[in-house]
CSV table of C-alpha atoms in Angstrom, one decimal:
chain,number,residue,atom,x,y,z
N,1,MET,CA,-11.9,12.9,-8.1
N,2,VAL,CA,-12.6,13.2,-11.8
N,3,VAL,CA,-15.8,11.7,-13.3
N,4,ALA,CA,-17.0,10.9,-16.8
N,5,ILE,CA,-20.8,11.3,-17.5
N,6,ASP,CA,-22.9,10.1,-20.4
N,7,GLU,CA,-25.4,12.2,-22.4
N,8,LYS,CA,-28.1,11.5,-19.8
N,9,GLY,CA,-25.9,12.9,-17.0
N,10,GLY,CA,-25.1,9.5,-15.4
N,11,VAL,CA,-21.7,8.7,-14.1
N,12,VAL,CA,-19.9,6.0,-16.3
N,13,GLY,CA,-16.4,6.3,-14.9
N,14,GLN,CA,-14.3,7.9,-12.2
N,15,ILE,CA,-10.7,8.2,-11.0
N,16,LEU,CA,-9.6,9.0,-7.5
N,17,ALA,CA,-6.5,11.1,-6.7
N,18,GLN,CA,-5.0,12.5,-3.6
N,19,ILE,CA,-2.8,15.6,-3.2
N,20,ARG,CA,-0.1,15.4,-0.5
N,21,VAL,CA,1.7,18.4,0.8
N,22,LYS,CA,5.3,18.3,2.0
N,23,ARG,CA,6.3,20.9,4.6
N,24,ARG,CA,10.1,21.4,4.5
N,25,PHE,CA,10.8,24.4,6.8
N,26,LEU,CA,8.7,26.2,9.4
N,27,TYR,CA,5.6,24.4,8.2
N,28,ILE,CA,5.8,26.2,4.8
N,29,ASN,CA,4.4,24.2,1.9
N,30,PHE,CA,7.1,24.0,-0.7
N,31,THR,CA,6.1,20.9,-2.8
N,32,ARG,CA,3.0,18.9,-3.6
N,33,ARG,CA,2.8,15.4,-4.7
N,34,ALA,CA,-0.2,13.6,-6.1
N,35,ARG,CA,-1.2,9.9,-5.9
N,36,ILE,CA,-3.7,8.5,-8.5
N,37,TYR,CA,-5.3,5.2,-7.4
N,38,GLY,CA,-5.6,2.8,-10.3
N,39,GLU,CA,-7.1,3.3,-13.7
N,40,GLY,CA,-10.5,4.1,-12.2
N,41,CYS,CA,-13.9,2.5,-11.8
N,42,TYR,CA,-16.3,2.0,-14.7
N,43,LYS,CA,-19.9,0.8,-15.3
N,44,ASP,CA,-20.0,-2.9,-16.0
N,45,TYR,CA,-21.3,-2.5,-19.6
N,46,ILE,CA,-18.2,-0.4,-20.5
N,47,ASP,CA,-15.9,-2.7,-22.5
N,48,TYR,CA,-12.1,-2.6,-22.5
N,49,ILE,CA,-11.7,-0.3,-25.5
N,50,GLU,CA,-14.2,2.2,-24.3
N,51,ARG,CA,-12.5,2.2,-20.9
N,52,GLY,CA,-9.3,3.2,-22.6
N,53,LYS,CA,-11.1,6.1,-24.3
N,54,LEU,CA,-12.7,7.2,-21.0
N,55,PHE,CA,-9.4,6.9,-19.2
N,56,ASP,CA,-7.7,9.1,-21.8
N,57,ILE,CA,-10.4,11.8,-21.4
N,58,MET,CA,-10.4,11.7,-17.6
N,59,MET,CA,-6.6,11.7,-17.4
N,60,ASN,CA,-6.4,14.8,-19.6
N,61,ALA,CA,-8.6,16.7,-17.1
N,62,LEU,CA,-7.0,15.2,-14.0
N,63,VAL,CA,-3.4,15.9,-15.0
N,64,ALA,CA,-4.3,19.5,-16.0
N,65,HIS,CA,-5.9,20.0,-12.6
N,66,LEU,CA,-2.9,18.6,-10.7
N,67,LEU,CA,-0.4,20.7,-12.6
N,68,ARG,CA,-2.5,23.8,-11.9
N,69,HIS,CA,-2.2,23.0,-8.3
N,70,ARG,CA,1.6,22.7,-8.5
N,71,CYS,CA,1.8,18.9,-8.2
N,72,PHE,CA,5.2,18.4,-9.8
N,73,HIS,CA,5.4,14.7,-8.9
N,74,ILE,CA,2.5,12.4,-9.8
N,75,GLU,CA,2.3,8.7,-9.0
N,76,LEU,CA,-0.2,6.3,-10.5
N,77,SER,CA,-0.4,2.8,-8.9
N,78,ASP,CA,-2.5,-0.4,-9.1
N,79,ILE,CA,-3.0,-0.6,-12.9
N,80,SER,CA,-4.9,-3.9,-13.4
N,81,LYS,CA,-3.2,-4.7,-16.8
N,82,LYS,CA,0.3,-3.8,-17.7
N,83,MET,CA,-0.3,-2.0,-20.9
N,84,PHE,CA,-3.6,-0.4,-20.0
N,85,GLY,CA,-3.6,3.3,-20.9
N,86,TYR,CA,0.0,3.2,-22.1
N,87,ARG,CA,-0.4,5.8,-24.8
N,88,THR,CA,-2.3,8.2,-22.5
N,89,LEU,CA,0.3,7.9,-19.8
N,90,ARG,CA,3.3,8.4,-22.1
N,91,LYS,CA,1.5,11.4,-23.7
N,92,HIS,CA,1.5,13.0,-20.3
N,93,GLY,CA,5.1,12.2,-19.6
N,94,PHE,CA,4.6,9.3,-17.2
N,95,VAL,CA,7.4,6.8,-16.7
N,96,PRO,CA,6.7,3.1,-15.9
N,97,ILE,CA,8.9,1.8,-13.1
N,98,PRO,CA,9.0,-1.8,-11.9
N,99,TRP,CA,7.4,-2.4,-8.5
N,100,ILE,CA,7.4,-5.4,-6.2
N,101,GLN,CA,4.3,-6.8,-4.5
N,102,VAL,CA,3.9,-10.0,-2.4
N,103,HIS,CA,0.7,-12.1,-2.5
N,104,HIS,CA,0.0,-14.6,0.2
N,105,SER,CA,-2.4,-17.3,-0.9
N,106,LEU,CA,-4.6,-18.4,2.0
N,107,HIS,CA,-7.4,-20.6,0.3
N,108,SER,CA,-5.5,-23.7,-0.6
N,109,ARG,CA,-3.0,-24.3,2.3
N,110,ALA,CA,-2.7,-23.2,5.9
N,111,PRO,CA,-0.2,-20.4,6.7
N,112,GLU,CA,1.9,-23.0,8.8
N,113,GLU,CA,2.4,-25.0,5.6
N,114,ARG,CA,3.8,-22.1,3.7
N,115,ALA,CA,5.9,-20.3,6.3
N,116,SER,CA,9.6,-21.1,6.8
N,117,ALA,CA,10.7,-23.1,9.8
N,118,LYS,CA,12.5,-20.0,11.1
N,119,VAL,CA,9.3,-18.0,11.2
N,120,ILE,CA,7.5,-20.7,13.2
N,121,GLN,CA,10.4,-20.9,15.6
N,122,ARG,CA,10.5,-17.1,16.1
N,123,VAL,CA,6.7,-16.9,16.6
N,124,GLU,CA,6.9,-19.7,19.3
N,125,LYS,CA,9.8,-18.0,21.0
N,126,ALA,CA,8.0,-14.6,21.1
N,127,ILE,CA,4.9,-16.1,22.6
N,128,GLU,CA,6.9,-18.1,25.2
N,129,SER,CA,8.7,-15.0,26.2
N,130,GLY,CA,5.5,-13.1,27.0
N,131,PHE,CA,4.7,-11.3,23.7
N,132,GLU,CA,1.1,-11.2,22.7
N,133,THR,CA,-0.8,-9.9,19.6
N,134,ARG,CA,-4.5,-9.1,19.7
N,135,LYS,CA,-7.1,-6.8,18.1
N,136,VAL,CA,-7.3,-3.2,19.3
N,137,GLU,CA,-10.0,-2.5,21.9
N,138,SER,CA,-10.2,1.3,22.0
N,139,LYS,CA,-9.5,4.6,20.1
N,140,ALA,CA,-6.7,5.3,22.6
N,141,GLU,CA,-4.9,2.1,21.5
N,142,ILE,CA,-5.3,3.1,17.8
N,143,HIS,CA,-3.8,6.5,18.7
N,144,GLN,CA,-0.9,4.9,20.4
N,145,LEU,CA,-0.3,2.5,17.5
N,146,TYR,CA,-0.5,5.4,15.1
N,147,ARG,CA,2.3,7.2,16.9
N,148,LEU,CA,4.4,4.0,16.9
N,149,ILE,CA,3.9,3.6,13.1
N,150,LYS,CA,4.9,7.3,12.5
N,151,ARG,CA,8.1,6.8,14.5
N,152,TYR,CA,8.8,3.5,12.7
N,153,TYR,CA,8.5,4.9,9.2
N,154,ILE,CA,10.2,8.2,9.8
N,155,LEU,CA,13.6,7.0,8.5
N,156,ARG,CA,12.2,4.6,5.9
N,157,LYS,CA,11.4,5.0,2.2
N,158,GLN,CA,7.7,5.0,2.8
N,159,ARG,CA,7.5,8.2,4.8
N,160,TYR,CA,4.0,9.2,4.0
N,161,ILE,CA,1.5,8.2,6.7
N,162,PRO,CA,-2.2,9.2,6.4
N,163,ASN,CA,-3.9,11.2,9.0
N,164,GLU,CA,-4.9,9.4,12.2
N,165,GLU,CA,-8.5,9.9,11.4
N,166,LEU,CA,-8.2,7.3,8.6
N,167,PHE,CA,-6.8,4.8,11.1
N,168,GLN,CA,-9.7,5.5,13.5
N,169,GLN,CA,-12.2,5.0,10.6
N,170,ILE,CA,-10.5,1.7,9.7
N,171,GLY,CA,-10.8,0.6,13.3
N,172,ASN,CA,-14.6,1.3,13.2
N,173,SER,CA,-15.2,-0.4,9.9
N,174,VAL,CA,-16.2,-4.0,9.5
N,175,PHE,CA,-13.7,-4.2,6.6
N,176,GLY,CA,-10.8,-2.9,8.8
N,177,HIS,CA,-8.7,-4.9,11.3
N,178,ILE,CA,-6.1,-3.3,13.5
N,179,TYR,CA,-3.9,-5.5,15.7
N,180,VAL,CA,-1.3,-4.6,18.4
N,181,THR,CA,1.6,-6.6,19.9
N,182,GLU,CA,2.3,-6.1,23.6
N,183,TYR,CA,5.0,-7.1,26.0
N,184,LYS,CA,4.5,-6.7,29.7
N,185,GLY,CA,1.7,-4.3,29.1
N,186,LYS,CA,3.6,-2.1,26.7
N,187,MET,CA,2.7,-1.8,23.0
N,188,VAL,CA,5.7,-2.8,20.9
N,189,GLY,CA,4.1,-3.3,17.4
N,190,GLY,CA,1.0,-3.5,15.4
N,191,SER,CA,-0.5,-3.9,11.9
N,192,VAL,CA,-3.4,-2.6,9.8
N,193,VAL,CA,-5.3,-4.9,7.5
N,194,VAL,CA,-8.1,-3.8,5.1
N,195,ASP,CA,-10.5,-6.2,3.4
N,196,SER,CA,-11.6,-5.8,-0.3
N,197,GLY,CA,-14.0,-8.5,-1.2
N,198,THR,CA,-12.4,-11.9,-0.7
N,199,ASP,CA,-8.9,-10.4,-0.6
N,200,SER,CA,-7.1,-8.4,2.1
N,201,MET,CA,-4.3,-5.9,2.1
N,202,LEU,CA,-1.6,-5.4,4.8
N,203,TRP,CA,-1.4,-1.6,4.8
N,204,PHE,CA,1.0,-1.0,7.6
N,205,ASP,CA,3.1,-3.2,9.9
N,206,ALA,CA,5.6,-2.0,12.5
N,207,ALA,CA,7.4,-3.2,15.6
N,208,MET,CA,10.2,-2.3,18.0
N,209,GLU,CA,12.4,-4.9,16.4
N,210,LYS,CA,15.8,-3.4,17.4
N,211,ARG,CA,14.9,-3.0,21.0
N,212,TYR,CA,13.6,-6.6,21.3
N,213,MET,CA,15.8,-8.1,18.6
N,214,PHE,CA,16.2,-11.5,20.3
N,215,TYR,CA,12.4,-12.0,20.5
N,216,HIS,CA,11.4,-10.9,17.0
N,217,PRO,CA,8.1,-9.0,17.7
N,218,HIS,CA,7.8,-8.0,14.1
N,219,THR,CA,7.6,-11.6,13.0
N,220,LEU,CA,4.8,-12.2,15.5
N,221,THR,CA,3.0,-9.1,14.4
N,222,VAL,CA,2.9,-10.0,10.7
N,223,TRP,CA,2.2,-13.7,11.5
N,224,TYR,CA,-0.9,-12.8,13.6
N,225,ALA,CA,-2.2,-10.6,10.7
N,226,ILE,CA,-1.8,-13.5,8.3
N,227,LYS,CA,-3.5,-16.0,10.7
N,228,GLU,CA,-6.5,-13.7,11.4
N,229,THR,CA,-6.9,-13.1,7.6
N,230,HIS,CA,-6.9,-16.9,7.1
N,231,LYS,CA,-9.5,-17.4,9.9
N,232,ARG,CA,-11.8,-14.9,8.1
N,233,LYS,CA,-11.6,-17.3,5.1
N,234,GLN,CA,-10.0,-14.6,2.8
N,235,ASN,CA,-8.4,-15.9,-0.3
N,236,HIS,CA,-5.3,-13.7,-0.4
N,237,LEU,CA,-3.3,-11.2,1.7
N,238,HIS,CA,-1.5,-8.6,-0.4
N,239,ILE,CA,1.6,-6.6,0.7
N,240,LEU,CA,1.7,-3.9,-1.9
N,241,ASN,CA,4.4,-1.4,-1.0
N,242,LEU,CA,7.7,-3.3,-1.2
N,243,GLY,CA,9.2,-0.8,-3.6
N,244,LEU,CA,11.7,-1.2,-6.3
N,245,PRO,CA,13.1,-4.7,-7.2
N,246,PHE,CA,16.5,-4.2,-5.7
N,247,SER,CA,18.7,-7.3,-5.6
N,248,HIS,CA,18.8,-7.1,-1.8
N,249,SER,CA,16.0,-6.0,0.4
N,250,ASN,CA,15.7,-7.0,4.1
N,251,TYR,CA,12.0,-6.2,4.3
N,252,ARG,CA,11.2,-8.1,1.1
N,253,ASP,CA,13.1,-11.1,2.3
N,254,PHE,CA,11.4,-10.8,5.7
N,255,ILE,CA,7.9,-10.8,4.1
N,256,LEU,CA,8.8,-13.6,1.7
N,257,SER,CA,9.8,-15.8,4.7
N,258,PHE,CA,6.0,-16.1,5.5
N,259,GLY,CA,5.5,-18.0,2.3
N,260,GLY,CA,4.1,-15.4,-0.1
N,261,LYS,CA,5.0,-15.1,-3.8
N,262,PRO,CA,6.6,-12.0,-5.3
N,263,VAL,CA,4.6,-10.4,-8.1
N,264,SER,CA,6.0,-8.0,-10.6
N,265,ALA,CA,4.0,-4.9,-11.3
N,266,TYR,CA,4.5,-1.3,-12.5
N,267,ARG,CA,3.9,2.1,-11.1
N,268,TRP,CA,3.8,5.1,-13.3
N,269,PHE,CA,5.6,8.3,-12.2
N,270,ARG,CA,5.6,11.8,-13.7
N,271,PHE,CA,8.4,14.1,-12.8
N,272,SER,CA,8.5,17.8,-13.3
N,273,ASN,CA,12.0,17.7,-14.8
N,274,SER,CA,11.7,16.8,-18.5
N,275,LEU,CA,15.3,15.6,-18.7
N,276,MET,CA,14.7,13.3,-15.7
N,277,ARG,CA,11.6,11.9,-17.4
N,278,HIS,CA,13.5,11.0,-20.6
N,279,ILE,CA,16.4,9.4,-18.7
N,280,MET,CA,14.0,7.4,-16.5
N,281,PHE,CA,11.9,6.2,-19.4
N,282,TRP,CA,15.1,5.1,-21.3
N,283,TYR,CA,16.3,3.2,-18.2
N,284,TYR,CA,13.0,1.6,-17.3
N,285,GLN,CA,11.5,1.3,-20.8
N,286,ILE,CA,9.0,-1.5,-21.4
């Protein structure tokens, strides 16, 4: 974490980043990647222009630190405004790439009114066939779900899964909600939801869809997460990691079938190869 302090020594801004290590062969660390979470947090009295100046100062220090630690791939996500920090990020060689998110509005209409007829039919069929989704009841169940999620994502684009300790902490937090889907006593799916104020985020969802393809446990898993979020009177449920806006995406179409709306956003990436940075910026220029 990088922090900015005023002349009295008080913290006026901070930016959080995480370094991820990739082990390629015999557990030897060959590459490191960094993830920066948003433009940072600032004191309420700091206006938009001053935030931009503080962001520039903190990013100078943060990028220098990450490069010293051999982080040759840096990703910055969740910028609140499209053009915030544009000059700073371009100065450091970051490239803006379109990213898709889906927001489910829960405050004006019930989930049943927004979901497609196919989703409702699949949920009813799964329940009638003996599938059940509920909240986890023990650390052992969280451990079992963590292993299922690791297997589910191993061949997918989102391959980074945090340490199990984070899942256990989410399960113990009043702001975390972990659900599991079972069939005949066997865990076949689950989801992880985290609350942030009146909004919630679906961090992970997984299910043995291919093994039980005629019963659609994945549909039931996501549906239960949406329904429980609605019961807690949250305003929105956000699915943030749908990736690039390809013309065809099975997962995106699946998520949209529940009635959410796609929202265009940008993530900023910095690649170690300068030629790649120039090509990517030319292709994705905004």
